[in-house]
CSV table of C-alpha atoms in Angstrom, one decimal:
chain,number,residue,atom,x,y,z
T,1,UNK,CA,12.7,-36.4,-47.5
T,2,UNK,CA,13.1,-36.6,-43.9
T,3,UNK,CA,16.5,-35.3,-44.0
T,4,UNK,CA,15.2,-32.5,-46.3
T,5,UNK,CA,12.3,-31.8,-43.9
T,6,UNK,CA,14.8,-31.5,-40.8
T,7,UNK,CA,17.2,-29.1,-43.0
T,8,UNK,CA,14.5,-26.8,-44.0
T,9,UNK,CA,13.2,-26.8,-40.4
T,10,UNK,CA,16.6,-26.0,-39.1
T,11,UNK,CA,17.1,-23.3,-41.7
T,12,UNK,CA,13.6,-21.8,-40.9
T,13,UNK,CA,14.8,-21.6,-37.1
T,14,UNK,CA,18.0,-20.2,-37.9
T,15,UNK,CA,16.4,-17.4,-40.2
T,16,UNK,CA,13.8,-16.5,-37.3
T,17,UNK,CA,16.6,-16.3,-34.5
T,18,UNK,CA,18.5,-14.0,-37.2
T,19,UNK,CA,15.4,-11.8,-37.8
T,20,UNK,CA,14.9,-11.4,-34.0
T,21,UNK,CA,18.4,-10.5,-33.2
T,22,UNK,CA,18.3,-7.8,-36.1
T,23,UNK,CA,14.8,-6.8,-34.6
T,24,UNK,CA,16.5,-6.3,-31.3
T,25,UNK,CA,19.0,-4.0,-32.8
T,26,UNK,CA,16.8,-2.1,-34.8
T,27,UNK,CA,14.4,-1.5,-31.9
T,28,UNK,CA,17.3,0.1,-30.0
T,29,UNK,CA,18.5,2.0,-32.9
T,30,UNK,CA,15.1,3.6,-33.3
T,31,UNK,CA,14.5,4.0,-29.4
T,32,UNK,CA,15.3,7.8,-29.3
T,33,UNK,CA,12.8,8.2,-32.2
T,34,UNK,CA,10.0,6.5,-30.5
T,35,UNK,CA,10.8,8.5,-27.2
T,36,UNK,CA,10.5,11.7,-29.2
T,37,UNK,CA,7.1,10.5,-30.7
T,38,UNK,CA,5.9,9.7,-27.3
T,39,UNK,CA,6.8,12.7,-25.8
T,40,UNK,CA,5.6,15.2,-28.6
T,41,UNK,CA,2.4,13.3,-28.5
T,42,UNK,CA,2.1,13.6,-24.5
T,43,UNK,CA,2.8,17.4,-24.6
T,44,UNK,CA,0.4,18.1,-27.3
T,45,UNK,CA,-2.3,16.2,-25.6
T,46,UNK,CA,-3.2,13.7,-28.4
T,47,UNK,CA,-4.3,10.9,-25.7
T,48,UNK,CA,-6.7,13.3,-23.7
T,49,UNK,CA,-8.1,14.9,-26.7
T,50,UNK,CA,-8.9,11.5,-28.1
T,51,UNK,CA,-10.3,10.3,-24.7
T,52,UNK,CA,-12.4,7.2,-24.3
T,53,UNK,CA,-13.8,7.4,-27.7
T,54,UNK,CA,-12.3,7.6,-31.2
T,55,UNK,CA,-11.2,10.7,-33.3
T,56,UNK,CA,-10.1,11.1,-37.0
T,57,UNK,CA,-6.6,12.6,-38.0
T,58,UNK,CA,-8.3,15.6,-39.5
T,59,UNK,CA,-10.6,16.3,-36.7
T,60,UNK,CA,-7.5,16.2,-34.2
T,61,UNK,CA,-5.5,18.4,-36.7
T,62,UNK,CA,-8.4,21.0,-36.6
T,63,UNK,CA,-8.2,21.0,-32.9
T,64,UNK,CA,-4.4,21.2,-32.7
T,65,UNK,CA,-3.9,23.5,-35.3
T,66,UNK,CA,-1.4,21.2,-37.2
T,67,UNK,CA,-1.0,20.0,-40.7
T,68,UNK,CA,-3.5,17.3,-41.3
T,69,UNK,CA,-1.2,14.8,-43.4
T,70,UNK,CA,1.5,15.1,-40.7
T,71,UNK,CA,-1.0,14.4,-37.9
T,72,UNK,CA,-2.3,11.5,-39.6
T,73,UNK,CA,1.4,10.2,-40.0
T,74,UNK,CA,1.9,10.9,-36.0
T,75,UNK,CA,-1.1,9.0,-35.3
T,76,UNK,CA,0.1,6.2,-37.4
T,77,UNK,CA,3.2,6.2,-35.6
T,78,UNK,CA,1.6,5.9,-32.2
T,79,UNK,CA,-0.3,3.0,-33.4
T,80,UNK,CA,2.7,1.4,-34.5
T,81,UNK,CA,3.9,1.9,-31.0
T,82,UNK,CA,1.1,0.1,-29.5
T,83,UNK,CA,-0.3,3.5,-28.0
T,84,UNK,CA,-3.3,4.0,-30.7
T,85,UNK,CA,-5.1,1.7,-32.7
T,86,UNK,CA,-6.3,2.6,-36.2
T,87,UNK,CA,-10.1,1.4,-35.8
T,88,UNK,CA,-10.7,2.6,-39.5
T,89,UNK,CA,-8.7,4.3,-41.9
T,90,UNK,CA,-7.7,7.7,-40.7
T,91,UNK,CA,-9.7,7.0,-37.0
T,92,UNK,CA,-8.0,6.1,-34.0
T,93,UNK,CA,-8.6,5.1,-30.3
T,94,UNK,CA,-6.3,4.7,-27.3
T,95,UNK,CA,-5.0,1.3,-26.4
T,96,UNK,CA,-4.7,0.3,-22.7
T,97,UNK,CA,-1.2,1.5,-22.6
T,98,UNK,CA,-2.1,5.1,-24.3
T,99,UNK,CA,-4.9,5.4,-21.7
T,100,UNK,CA,-2.0,5.7,-19.0
T,101,UNK,CA,-1.3,8.9,-21.0
T,102,UNK,CA,-4.4,10.4,-20.4
T,103,UNK,CA,-4.7,12.7,-17.0
T,104,UNK,CA,-8.0,11.4,-16.1
T,105,UNK,CA,-7.3,7.9,-15.6
T,106,UNK,CA,-6.3,5.9,-12.6
T,107,UNK,CA,-2.5,5.2,-12.6
T,108,UNK,CA,-1.9,7.8,-15.5
T,109,UNK,CA,1.7,8.2,-16.3
T,110,UNK,CA,1.5,11.4,-18.3
T,111,UNK,CA,4.0,13.6,-16.2
T,112,UNK,CA,6.4,10.6,-16.1
T,113,UNK,CA,6.4,10.5,-20.0
T,114,UNK,CA,6.6,14.2,-20.6
T,115,UNK,CA,9.5,14.4,-17.9
T,116,UNK,CA,11.5,11.6,-19.3
T,117,UNK,CA,11.2,12.8,-22.9
T,118,UNK,CA,12.3,16.3,-22.2
T,119,UNK,CA,15.5,17.5,-24.1
T,120,UNK,CA,16.5,18.6,-20.7
T,121,UNK,CA,17.2,14.8,-19.7
T,122,UNK,CA,18.9,14.1,-23.1
T,123,UNK,CA,21.5,16.7,-22.3
T,124,UNK,CA,23.3,14.3,-20.0
T,125,UNK,CA,22.6,11.2,-22.1
T,126,UNK,CA,24.3,12.9,-25.0
T,127,UNK,CA,27.5,12.8,-23.2
T,128,UNK,CA,27.0,9.2,-21.8
T,129,UNK,CA,30.5,8.1,-23.5
T,130,UNK,CA,32.1,10.8,-21.4
T,131,UNK,CA,30.5,9.5,-18.3
T,132,UNK,CA,31.7,6.1,-18.8
T,133,UNK,CA,35.1,7.2,-19.6
T,134,UNK,CA,35.3,9.5,-16.3
T,135,UNK,CA,32.5,8.0,-14.2
T,136,UNK,CA,31.4,11.8,-13.7
T,137,UNK,CA,27.7,13.1,-13.6
T,138,UNK,CA,27.5,14.6,-17.4
T,139,UNK,CA,24.3,16.5,-16.4
T,140,UNK,CA,26.3,18.8,-14.5
T,141,UNK,CA,28.6,19.0,-17.4
T,142,UNK,CA,25.8,19.7,-19.9
T,143,UNK,CA,24.1,22.5,-17.6
T,144,UNK,CA,26.7,23.9,-15.4
T,145,UNK,CA,24.9,22.7,-12.2
T,146,UNK,CA,23.5,19.5,-10.5
T,147,UNK,CA,19.9,18.3,-11.4
T,148,UNK,CA,18.3,19.2,-8.2
T,149,UNK,CA,19.9,22.6,-8.1
T,150,UNK,CA,18.5,22.9,-11.6
T,151,UNK,CA,15.1,22.2,-10.6
T,152,UNK,CA,15.1,24.4,-7.3
T,153,UNK,CA,15.4,27.4,-9.9
T,154,UNK,CA,12.8,26.4,-12.0
T,155,UNK,CA,9.3,26.1,-9.9
T,156,UNK,CA,7.3,25.0,-12.9
T,157,UNK,CA,9.8,22.1,-13.9
T,158,UNK,CA,10.3,21.1,-10.3
T,159,UNK,CA,6.3,20.5,-10.1
T,160,UNK,CA,6.3,18.5,-13.1
T,161,UNK,CA,9.3,16.4,-11.2
T,162,UNK,CA,7.2,16.0,-8.3
T,163,UNK,CA,4.2,14.7,-10.4
T,164,UNK,CA,6.3,12.3,-12.4
T,165,UNK,CA,8.0,10.9,-9.3
T,166,UNK,CA,4.4,10.6,-7.7
T,167,UNK,CA,3.0,8.7,-10.7
T,168,UNK,CA,6.3,6.5,-10.4
T,169,UNK,CA,5.6,5.9,-6.7
T,170,UNK,CA,1.5,5.2,-7.1
T,171,UNK,CA,2.3,1.5,-7.9
T,172,UNK,CA,4.7,0.9,-4.8
T,173,UNK,CA,1.9,3.0,-2.8
T,174,UNK,CA,-0.7,0.6,-3.7
T,175,UNK,CA,1.1,-2.6,-3.1
T,176,UNK,CA,3.7,-1.9,-0.3
T,177,UNK,CA,1.1,-1.6,2.5
T,178,UNK,CA,0.1,-5.4,1.7
T,179,UNK,CA,3.4,-6.6,1.9
T,180,UNK,CA,4.7,-5.0,5.1
T,181,UNK,CA,3.8,-4.9,8.5
T,182,UNK,CA,3.4,-1.2,9.1
T,183,UNK,CA,0.6,-1.8,11.8
T,184,UNK,CA,3.4,-2.7,14.5
T,185,UNK,CA,4.7,1.0,14.5
T,186,UNK,CA,3.4,4.1,15.9
T,187,UNK,CA,5.1,6.9,13.7
T,188,UNK,CA,6.7,6.4,10.1
T,189,UNK,CA,9.2,9.1,9.0
T,190,UNK,CA,9.2,9.1,5.0
T,191,UNK,CA,12.6,10.9,4.5
T,192,UNK,CA,13.0,12.6,1.0
T,193,UNK,CA,9.1,11.3,0.5
T,194,UNK,CA,8.3,14.4,-2.1
T,195,UNK,CA,4.3,15.0,-2.2
T,196,UNK,CA,3.6,12.3,0.4
T,197,UNK,CA,2.2,9.6,-2.5
T,198,UNK,CA,3.8,6.5,-0.5
T,199,UNK,CA,3.3,7.9,3.1
T,200,UNK,CA,-0.5,8.8,2.0
T,201,UNK,CA,-0.7,5.1,0.6
T,202,UNK,CA,0.6,3.6,3.9
T,203,UNK,CA,-1.6,5.9,6.1
T,204,UNK,CA,-4.9,4.8,4.3
T,205,UNK,CA,-4.1,1.2,5.0
T,206,UNK,CA,-3.1,1.6,8.6
T,207,UNK,CA,-5.6,4.1,10.4
T,208,UNK,CA,-3.9,3.9,13.8
T,209,UNK,CA,-0.2,5.0,12.1
T,210,UNK,CA,0.9,8.4,12.0
T,211,UNK,CA,3.4,10.1,9.7
T,212,UNK,CA,6.3,12.5,9.3
T,213,UNK,CA,7.2,13.5,5.8
T,214,UNK,CA,10.6,15.2,5.6
T,215,UNK,CA,12.0,16.9,2.2
T,216,UNK,CA,13.1,20.1,0.8
T,217,UNK,CA,10.8,22.9,0.3
T,218,UNK,CA,10.6,22.2,-3.4
T,219,UNK,CA,10.1,18.5,-2.6
T,220,UNK,CA,7.1,19.3,-0.2
T,221,UNK,CA,5.5,22.0,-2.4
T,222,UNK,CA,2.7,19.4,-3.3
T,223,UNK,CA,2.1,17.6,-0.1
T,224,UNK,CA,-0.1,19.7,1.9
T,225,UNK,CA,-2.8,19.5,-1.3
T,226,UNK,CA,-2.5,15.8,-1.4
T,227,UNK,CA,-2.9,15.0,2.5
T,228,UNK,CA,-5.8,17.6,2.3
T,229,UNK,CA,-7.3,15.9,-0.6
T,230,UNK,CA,-7.1,12.5,1.3
T,231,UNK,CA,-8.3,13.5,4.5
T,232,UNK,CA,-5.0,13.0,6.2
T,233,UNK,CA,-3.9,16.3,7.2
T,234,UNK,CA,-4.4,15.6,11.1
T,235,UNK,CA,-2.3,12.5,10.9
T,236,UNK,CA,0.9,14.1,9.2
T,237,UNK,CA,3.8,16.7,10.2
T,238,UNK,CA,5.3,18.2,7.4
T,239,UNK,CA,9.1,18.9,8.0
T,240,UNK,CA,11.4,21.0,5.8
T,241,UNK,CA,15.2,20.0,6.0
T,242,UNK,CA,18.1,18.4,4.2
T,243,UNK,CA,18.7,14.8,4.6
T,244,UNK,CA,22.5,15.5,4.3
T,245,UNK,CA,22.3,17.8,7.5
T,246,UNK,CA,19.9,15.8,9.8
T,247,UNK,CA,17.0,13.6,10.1
T,248,UNK,CA,13.9,14.4,12.1
T,249,UNK,CA,13.4,12.5,15.5
T,250,UNK,CA,10.0,11.3,16.5
T,251,UNK,CA,9.7,8.0,14.5
T,252,UNK,CA,10.0,4.1,15.1
T,253,UNK,CA,10.1,3.3,11.4
T,254,UNK,CA,12.3,5.5,9.1
T,255,UNK,CA,11.3,4.8,5.4
T,256,UNK,CA,13.4,6.0,2.4
T,257,UNK,CA,12.1,5.0,-1.1
T,258,UNK,CA,14.0,5.7,-4.3
T,259,UNK,CA,16.4,7.8,-2.5
T,260,UNK,CA,19.6,5.8,-2.1
T,261,UNK,CA,20.0,5.3,-5.9
T,262,UNK,CA,20.0,9.0,-6.4
T,263,UNK,CA,23.5,9.4,-4.5
T,264,UNK,CA,26.8,7.9,-4.5
T,265,UNK,CA,28.3,5.8,-1.5
T,266,UNK,CA,29.6,8.6,0.7
T,267,UNK,CA,26.4,10.6,0.4
T,268,UNK,CA,24.2,7.8,0.9
T,269,UNK,CA,26.2,6.9,4.3
T,270,UNK,CA,25.8,10.5,5.4
T,271,UNK,CA,21.8,10.2,5.0
T,272,UNK,CA,21.9,6.9,6.7
T,273,UNK,CA,23.9,8.1,9.5
T,274,UNK,CA,21.7,11.0,10.2
T,275,UNK,CA,18.9,8.5,10.5
T,276,UNK,CA,21.1,6.3,12.9
T,277,UNK,CA,21.4,9.5,15.0
T,278,UNK,CA,17.6,9.5,15.6
T,279,UNK,CA,16.2,5.9,15.3
T,280,UNK,CA,15.1,4.7,18.7
T,281,UNK,CA,16.2,1.5,20.5
T,282,UNK,CA,13.9,-1.2,18.7
T,283,UNK,CA,13.2,1.0,15.6
T,284,UNK,CA,13.6,0.2,12.1
T,285,UNK,CA,15.0,1.5,8.7
T,286,UNK,CA,13.0,0.3,5.7
T,287,UNK,CA,14.7,1.0,2.2
T,288,UNK,CA,12.3,0.7,-1.0
T,289,UNK,CA,14.7,0.5,-4.1
T,290,UNK,CA,15.1,-1.9,-7.0
T,291,UNK,CA,17.9,-4.5,-6.1
T,292,UNK,CA,20.3,-5.8,-8.9
T,293,UNK,CA,20.9,-9.6,-8.9
T,294,UNK,CA,24.6,-10.7,-9.0
T,295,UNK,CA,24.7,-11.0,-12.7
T,296,UNK,CA,22.2,-9.9,-15.3
T,297,UNK,CA,19.3,-12.6,-16.1
T,298,UNK,CA,18.9,-13.7,-19.5
T,299,UNK,CA,15.2,-13.4,-20.9
T,300,UNK,CA,13.1,-10.1,-20.9
T,301,UNK,CA,14.6,-6.8,-21.1
T,302,UNK,CA,15.0,-5.2,-17.7
T,303,UNK,CA,14.7,-1.3,-17.6
T,304,UNK,CA,16.5,-1.3,-14.2
T,305,UNK,CA,19.8,-1.1,-15.9
T,306,UNK,CA,19.0,1.7,-18.1
T,307,UNK,CA,17.8,3.4,-14.7
T,308,UNK,CA,21.5,2.5,-13.3
T,309,UNK,CA,22.9,4.3,-16.3
T,310,UNK,CA,20.4,7.4,-16.0
T,311,UNK,CA,21.5,7.6,-12.5
T,312,UNK,CA,25.0,7.9,-13.6
T,313,UNK,CA,24.6,10.7,-16.0
T,314,UNK,CA,21.9,12.7,-14.5
T,315,UNK,CA,22.3,12.6,-10.7
T,316,UNK,CA,25.6,10.7,-9.9
T,317,UNK,CA,23.8,7.8,-8.1
T,318,UNK,CA,23.4,4.0,-9.2
T,319,UNK,CA,21.4,1.1,-8.6
T,320,UNK,CA,22.7,-1.7,-6.2
T,321,UNK,CA,22.7,-5.3,-5.3
T,322,UNK,CA,22.1,-6.7,-2.0
T,323,UNK,CA,25.6,-6.9,-1.0
T,324,UNK,CA,25.8,-3.0,-1.9
T,325,UNK,CA,22.9,-2.3,0.4
T,326,UNK,CA,24.4,-4.3,3.1
T,327,UNK,CA,27.7,-2.7,3.1
T,328,UNK,CA,25.9,0.9,2.9
T,329,UNK,CA,23.9,0.0,6.0
T,330,UNK,CA,26.8,-1.5,7.7
T,331,UNK,CA,28.9,1.8,7.1
T,332,UNK,CA,25.9,3.6,8.9
T,333,UNK,CA,25.5,1.7,11.9
T,334,UNK,CA,22.8,-0.7,10.5
T,335,UNK,CA,22.7,-4.3,10.0
T,336,UNK,CA,20.2,-5.7,7.5
T,337,UNK,CA,17.5,-8.2,8.6
T,338,UNK,CA,15.7,-9.0,5.6
T,339,UNK,CA,15.2,-8.4,1.8
T,340,UNK,CA,11.8,-9.0,0.3
T,341,UNK,CA,10.8,-8.5,-3.3
T,342,UNK,CA,7.6,-6.8,-3.9
T,343,UNK,CA,5.2,-8.3,-6.2
T,344,UNK,CA,4.1,-8.7,-9.0
T,345,UNK,CA,7.1,-7.9,-10.8
T,346,UNK,CA,9.7,-8.2,-8.1
T,347,UNK,CA,11.5,-4.7,-9.2
T,348,UNK,CA,11.4,-3.1,-5.9
T,349,UNK,CA,12.7,-4.7,-2.7
T,350,UNK,CA,12.1,-4.2,0.8
T,351,UNK,CA,15.5,-3.9,2.6
T,352,UNK,CA,14.8,-3.8,6.2
T,353,UNK,CA,18.0,-2.6,8.6
T,354,UNK,CA,17.8,-2.5,12.7
T,355,UNK,CA,20.5,-0.2,14.2
T,356,UNK,CA,23.5,-2.1,15.5
T,357,UNK,CA,23.9,-1.2,19.2
T,358,UNK,CA,26.8,1.6,19.9
């Protein structure tokens, strides 16, 4: 009997492992469907319309002017994706994850969800196989221009991109000032800092610090409103420019957050060399980016590797290892002095570098 019990136990474990393996493949195969379901719901305002209470499918269908049964089916799919919960037959409320898709909650990810589920970004991914075979940026192939030029010609889409990047940066803006000693500097220059979400977080935490925000006109479009809203206008200078052409003088700390991974090594070196020209003796370069480990760790899924592929197909950049960052910095006249993970998930790291004397 004992042998039979052991055999049954092994069979059960093997069956569970086989089911889990099949579930992983099935979830990935259905992944595009899940993304489209999320995107449609975000653009229709489903989560905002439900709000903090509950709504029935019929009620939402009347609001939206949609077919009631199809609306119910969409809401059930969102519940299956753990964005809603069905509290009674046909009645739905948002989950904590669904709350992040409402525009009125702290930490909202609504703009991020809308942007990354757009058919626009799928265009480059549809050509992923070509990108793997050639190493070329397939967004350019799909649309006949590079991603940032495409945004430049479409102000509304550019504003949505800026909002999405702001939402993606908000987490770092909240935690970064607690994990780095910004107080030892006088002026921080945020290079490619967009609407200033990160710089605003740093200035709030360090009242004695001043800031320079440097980006293109499109990148800075929403920055004046942000700094005015947070009462920081008097402590910030906005400078319009191209980091492939120059970097502004005047800082003792130069910050690059989620800039390096957008570009290939040659263009990254160009950006860093422009900073090297203006950073003073005793000044510091601080790069905030994901840092890939030497090998992919087993266990939980890691979206950083999908981000790496997204950089390939959309903008031509890539995620990098610690050795990659050290090589980039060395090529531009910097030496990496420290690399610190930013909790809680340690996805982002702070790569601190100092200028090497000429």
